[in-house]
Amino acid sequence: EAHVVIRSMEDFERYPWPDPAAAVPLRPYEYAAEHMPEGAKLVAGVCAGPYEWATFLMGVEGLATALCLQPELVRAVFDKLREIHTTTLRQLASMDAVGACRQGDDLGFKTSTFLHPAHLREYVFPIYTEMARIAHEAGKPFILHSCGNLDAVYDDLIDGCGIDAKHSFEDVILPVTEFKRRYGDRVTPLGGLDVDFICRASEPELRRYVRQVA
């Protein structure tokens, strides 16, 4: 919040946006591909998602205010982020060494999403939909990592955006076992062991917990 760089359309125009075709250096992926064991594949994507980048640029408070007072600015920011993310993902999806595409974008906290679901549907989810389409056209699954309570938008993510797998689960919000019960016939849960519990539990507690989840 102390380093907000976009507060107006003038700020947006002045911002040194990267060339979408060269926004992410591909050499690290190529290097990893050259040194992986035979049969191994990369799971690749842009670090931080469109929602997170919008908050990095505008601030959480600034984005919330702009949604009401400057929707044209919000649209411009998300359109630019969409161009950068999808161009980069298309490059990554074309690499033989990449076995799956992924995007991390923390959309929520303990009780809800940061943005109203209607705003997510307007600005964020169309980008995910295009990302999933890019991955699927390359014959690869699309994985979404997102922390927080996403109960209000799981149907959007699964049926609308077309994600193939969801990563990161917190027991205080929705244990992975309950997510599997509700949505397991439509999307794959990845991970699922609550990191907070893993860090705090004793060895016997952790062994019981892992066996219960598995």
Short mmCIF file of C-alpha atoms in Angstrom, two decimals:
data_model
loop_
_atom_site.label_atom_id
_atom_site.label_comp_id
_atom_site.label_asym_id
_atom_site.label_seq_id
_atom_site.Cartn_x
_atom_site.Cartn_y
_atom_site.Cartn_z
CA GLU A 1 0.00 0.00 0.00
CA ALA A 2 2.95 2.32 0.57
CA HIS A 3 4.29 1.81 -2.93
CA VAL A 4 1.20 2.28 -5.11
CA VAL A 5 2.20 3.40 -8.61
CA ILE A 6 -1.12 3.64 -10.46
CA ARG A 7 -3.80 5.98 -9.13
CA SER A 8 -5.03 7.54 -12.38
CA MET A 9 -5.13 7.04 -16.13
CA GLU A 10 -2.12 9.34 -16.35
CA ASP A 11 -0.21 6.98 -14.06
CA PHE A 12 -1.35 4.05 -16.19
CA GLU A 13 -0.07 5.69 -19.37
CA ARG A 14 3.27 6.60 -17.78
CA TYR A 15 3.91 3.19 -16.25
CA PRO A 16 6.80 1.30 -17.96
CA TRP A 17 4.79 -1.75 -18.99
CA PRO A 18 6.97 -4.60 -20.29
CA ASP A 19 6.67 -5.92 -23.80
CA PRO A 20 4.23 -8.83 -23.39
CA ALA A 21 6.35 -10.98 -25.70
CA ALA A 22 9.41 -10.52 -23.48
CA ALA A 23 7.87 -9.95 -20.05
CA VAL A 24 9.28 -13.16 -18.56
CA PRO A 25 12.74 -14.54 -19.42
CA LEU A 26 12.40 -18.09 -20.69
CA ARG A 27 16.01 -19.11 -20.14
CA PRO A 28 15.41 -20.43 -16.57
CA TYR A 29 12.76 -22.79 -17.95
CA GLU A 30 15.07 -23.88 -20.74
CA TYR A 31 17.89 -24.45 -18.25
CA ALA A 32 15.63 -26.55 -16.02
CA ALA A 33 14.49 -28.55 -19.04
CA GLU A 34 18.10 -29.30 -19.96
CA HIS A 35 18.87 -30.65 -16.48
CA MET A 36 15.71 -32.54 -15.52
CA PRO A 37 15.71 -36.31 -15.16
CA GLU A 38 14.29 -38.22 -18.10
CA GLY A 39 10.51 -38.24 -18.01
CA ALA A 40 10.20 -35.27 -15.66
CA LYS A 41 8.14 -32.24 -16.64
CA LEU A 42 7.84 -28.63 -15.48
CA VAL A 43 4.73 -27.01 -14.06
CA ALA A 44 5.06 -23.45 -15.30
CA GLY A 45 3.33 -20.09 -15.09
CA VAL A 46 3.71 -16.42 -14.28
CA CYS A 47 4.63 -15.54 -10.70
CA ALA A 48 1.61 -13.81 -9.10
CA GLY A 49 -1.71 -13.60 -10.88
CA PRO A 50 -3.74 -10.77 -12.39
CA TYR A 51 -5.58 -9.94 -9.15
CA GLU A 52 -2.35 -9.87 -7.16
CA TRP A 53 -0.58 -7.74 -9.76
CA ALA A 54 -3.49 -5.30 -9.81
CA THR A 55 -3.16 -4.88 -6.05
CA PHE A 56 0.62 -4.53 -6.30
CA LEU A 57 0.15 -1.70 -8.79
CA MET A 58 -2.94 0.00 -7.35
CA GLY A 59 -3.03 -1.15 -3.74
CA VAL A 60 -5.85 -3.15 -2.16
CA GLU A 61 -7.57 0.03 -1.03
CA GLY A 62 -6.81 1.82 -4.29
CA LEU A 63 -8.29 -0.99 -6.37
CA ALA A 64 -11.40 -1.11 -4.19
CA THR A 65 -11.91 2.64 -4.53
CA ALA A 66 -11.24 2.63 -8.27
CA LEU A 67 -13.86 -0.08 -8.82
CA CYS A 68 -16.44 2.51 -7.75
CA LEU A 69 -14.89 5.78 -8.94
CA GLN A 70 -12.65 4.83 -11.88
CA PRO A 71 -13.90 1.61 -13.48
CA GLU A 72 -12.27 2.61 -16.78
CA LEU A 73 -8.89 2.59 -15.00
CA VAL A 74 -9.56 -0.83 -13.49
CA ARG A 75 -10.51 -2.15 -16.93
CA ALA A 76 -7.34 -0.74 -18.48
CA VAL A 77 -5.13 -2.31 -15.80
CA PHE A 78 -6.72 -5.75 -16.08
CA ASP A 79 -6.67 -5.65 -19.88
CA LYS A 80 -2.93 -4.94 -19.80
CA LEU A 81 -2.32 -7.69 -17.24
CA ARG A 82 -4.37 -10.07 -19.35
CA GLU A 83 -2.20 -9.37 -22.39
CA ILE A 84 1.01 -9.95 -20.44
CA HIS A 85 -0.14 -13.11 -18.66
CA THR A 86 -1.70 -14.82 -21.64
CA THR A 87 1.17 -14.00 -24.01
CA THR A 88 3.65 -15.42 -21.53
CA LEU A 89 1.56 -18.49 -20.80
CA ARG A 90 1.25 -19.20 -24.50
CA GLN A 91 5.05 -19.21 -24.75
CA LEU A 92 5.38 -21.54 -21.77
CA ALA A 93 2.62 -23.89 -22.94
CA SER A 94 4.43 -24.36 -26.25
CA MET A 95 7.53 -25.79 -24.52
CA ASP A 96 7.84 -29.58 -24.65
CA ALA A 97 9.37 -29.59 -21.17
CA VAL A 98 6.24 -28.05 -19.65
CA GLY A 99 3.77 -30.72 -18.59
CA ALA A 100 1.16 -28.46 -17.00
CA CYS A 101 0.39 -24.76 -16.79
CA ARG A 102 -0.37 -23.08 -13.50
CA GLN A 103 -1.32 -19.72 -12.08
CA GLY A 104 -1.04 -18.54 -8.50
CA ASP A 105 -3.45 -15.77 -7.50
CA ASP A 106 -4.57 -15.47 -3.87
CA LEU A 107 -8.17 -14.34 -4.17
CA GLY A 108 -9.40 -14.59 -0.60
CA PHE A 109 -8.90 -14.72 3.13
CA LYS A 110 -10.44 -16.73 5.94
CA THR A 111 -14.10 -15.84 5.39
CA SER A 112 -14.50 -14.65 1.78
CA THR A 113 -12.89 -13.40 -1.40
CA PHE A 114 -11.13 -10.02 -1.37
CA LEU A 115 -13.23 -8.75 -4.28
CA HIS A 116 -16.95 -9.25 -4.65
CA PRO A 117 -17.64 -12.30 -6.84
CA ALA A 118 -19.27 -10.02 -9.42
CA HIS A 119 -16.02 -8.09 -9.80
CA LEU A 120 -14.02 -11.31 -10.07
CA ARG A 121 -16.35 -12.46 -12.83
CA GLU A 122 -15.95 -9.18 -14.67
CA TYR A 123 -12.20 -8.62 -14.40
CA VAL A 124 -10.33 -11.73 -13.26
CA PHE A 125 -12.12 -14.87 -14.35
CA PRO A 126 -12.11 -14.04 -18.09
CA ILE A 127 -8.30 -14.05 -17.84
CA TYR A 128 -8.33 -17.47 -16.16
CA THR A 129 -10.67 -18.73 -18.88
CA GLU A 130 -8.24 -17.66 -21.57
CA MET A 131 -5.33 -19.18 -19.65
CA ALA A 132 -7.14 -22.51 -19.35
CA ARG A 133 -7.96 -22.41 -23.06
CA ILE A 134 -4.30 -21.79 -23.94
CA ALA A 135 -3.21 -24.73 -21.79
CA HIS A 136 -5.88 -27.05 -23.16
CA GLU A 137 -5.06 -26.14 -26.77
CA ALA A 138 -1.50 -27.25 -26.00
CA GLY A 139 -2.82 -30.51 -24.53
CA LYS A 140 -1.90 -29.57 -20.97
CA PRO A 141 -3.94 -29.16 -17.77
CA PHE A 142 -4.38 -25.79 -16.10
CA ILE A 143 -3.83 -25.59 -12.33
CA LEU A 144 -4.97 -22.73 -10.11
CA HIS A 145 -3.32 -22.00 -6.77
CA SER A 146 -5.33 -19.69 -4.59
CA CYS A 147 -5.48 -19.23 -0.85
CA GLY A 148 -8.60 -18.08 0.94
CA ASN A 149 -12.30 -18.87 1.13
CA LEU A 150 -13.53 -19.34 -2.44
CA ASP A 151 -16.85 -21.03 -1.68
CA ALA A 152 -18.80 -18.34 -3.54
CA VAL A 153 -16.87 -18.83 -6.79
CA TYR A 154 -15.88 -22.50 -7.05
CA ASP A 155 -18.57 -23.15 -9.64
CA ASP A 156 -17.26 -20.21 -11.67
CA LEU A 157 -13.69 -21.50 -11.49
CA ILE A 158 -14.55 -25.11 -12.33
CA ASP A 159 -17.38 -24.82 -14.84
CA GLY A 160 -16.80 -21.31 -16.15
CA CYS A 161 -13.03 -20.89 -16.26
CA GLY A 162 -12.32 -24.57 -16.84
CA ILE A 163 -9.55 -25.14 -14.30
CA ASP A 164 -8.41 -28.74 -14.05
CA ALA A 165 -6.96 -28.70 -10.54
CA LYS A 166 -7.04 -26.52 -7.42
CA HIS A 167 -4.10 -26.17 -5.05
CA SER A 168 -3.84 -25.01 -1.44
CA PHE A 169 -6.29 -25.87 1.29
CA GLU A 170 -6.60 -24.62 4.86
CA ASP A 171 -8.49 -26.73 7.38
CA VAL A 172 -9.97 -23.67 9.07
CA ILE A 173 -11.62 -22.72 5.74
CA LEU A 174 -12.30 -25.97 3.87
CA PRO A 175 -10.38 -29.19 4.51
CA VAL A 176 -9.23 -30.94 1.37
CA THR A 177 -11.33 -33.97 2.28
CA GLU A 178 -14.51 -31.84 2.23
CA PHE A 179 -13.43 -30.15 -1.01
CA LYS A 180 -12.95 -33.62 -2.51
CA ARG A 181 -16.42 -34.66 -1.36
CA ARG A 182 -18.06 -31.56 -2.88
CA TYR A 183 -16.10 -31.07 -6.09
CA GLY A 184 -13.93 -34.14 -6.62
CA ASP A 185 -15.93 -35.39 -9.61
CA ARG A 186 -15.29 -32.08 -11.43
CA VAL A 187 -11.79 -30.94 -10.48
CA THR A 188 -8.64 -32.43 -8.96
CA PRO A 189 -7.51 -31.26 -5.50
CA LEU A 190 -3.73 -30.94 -5.17
CA GLY A 191 -1.88 -30.93 -1.87
CA GLY A 192 -4.24 -30.52 1.03
CA LEU A 193 -2.12 -30.83 4.14
CA ASP A 194 -2.60 -27.67 6.20
CA VAL A 195 0.82 -25.99 6.43
CA ASP A 196 0.03 -24.35 9.76
CA PHE A 197 -0.72 -27.75 11.32
CA ILE A 198 2.38 -29.31 9.73
CA CYS A 199 4.56 -26.61 11.28
CA ARG A 200 3.05 -26.85 14.76
CA ALA A 201 2.18 -30.52 15.20
CA SER A 202 4.24 -33.12 17.01
CA GLU A 203 5.42 -36.13 15.03
CA PRO A 204 2.68 -38.46 16.33
CA GLU A 205 0.02 -35.80 15.62
CA LEU A 206 1.38 -35.24 12.14
CA ARG A 207 1.45 -38.96 11.36
CA ARG A 208 -2.18 -39.35 12.43
CA TYR A 209 -3.18 -36.27 10.42
CA VAL A 210 -1.47 -37.39 7.21
CA ARG A 211 -2.96 -40.87 7.43
CA GLN A 212 -6.42 -39.40 8.02
CA VAL A 213 -6.19 -37.07 5.00
CA ALA A 214 -4.69 -39.75 2.75
#
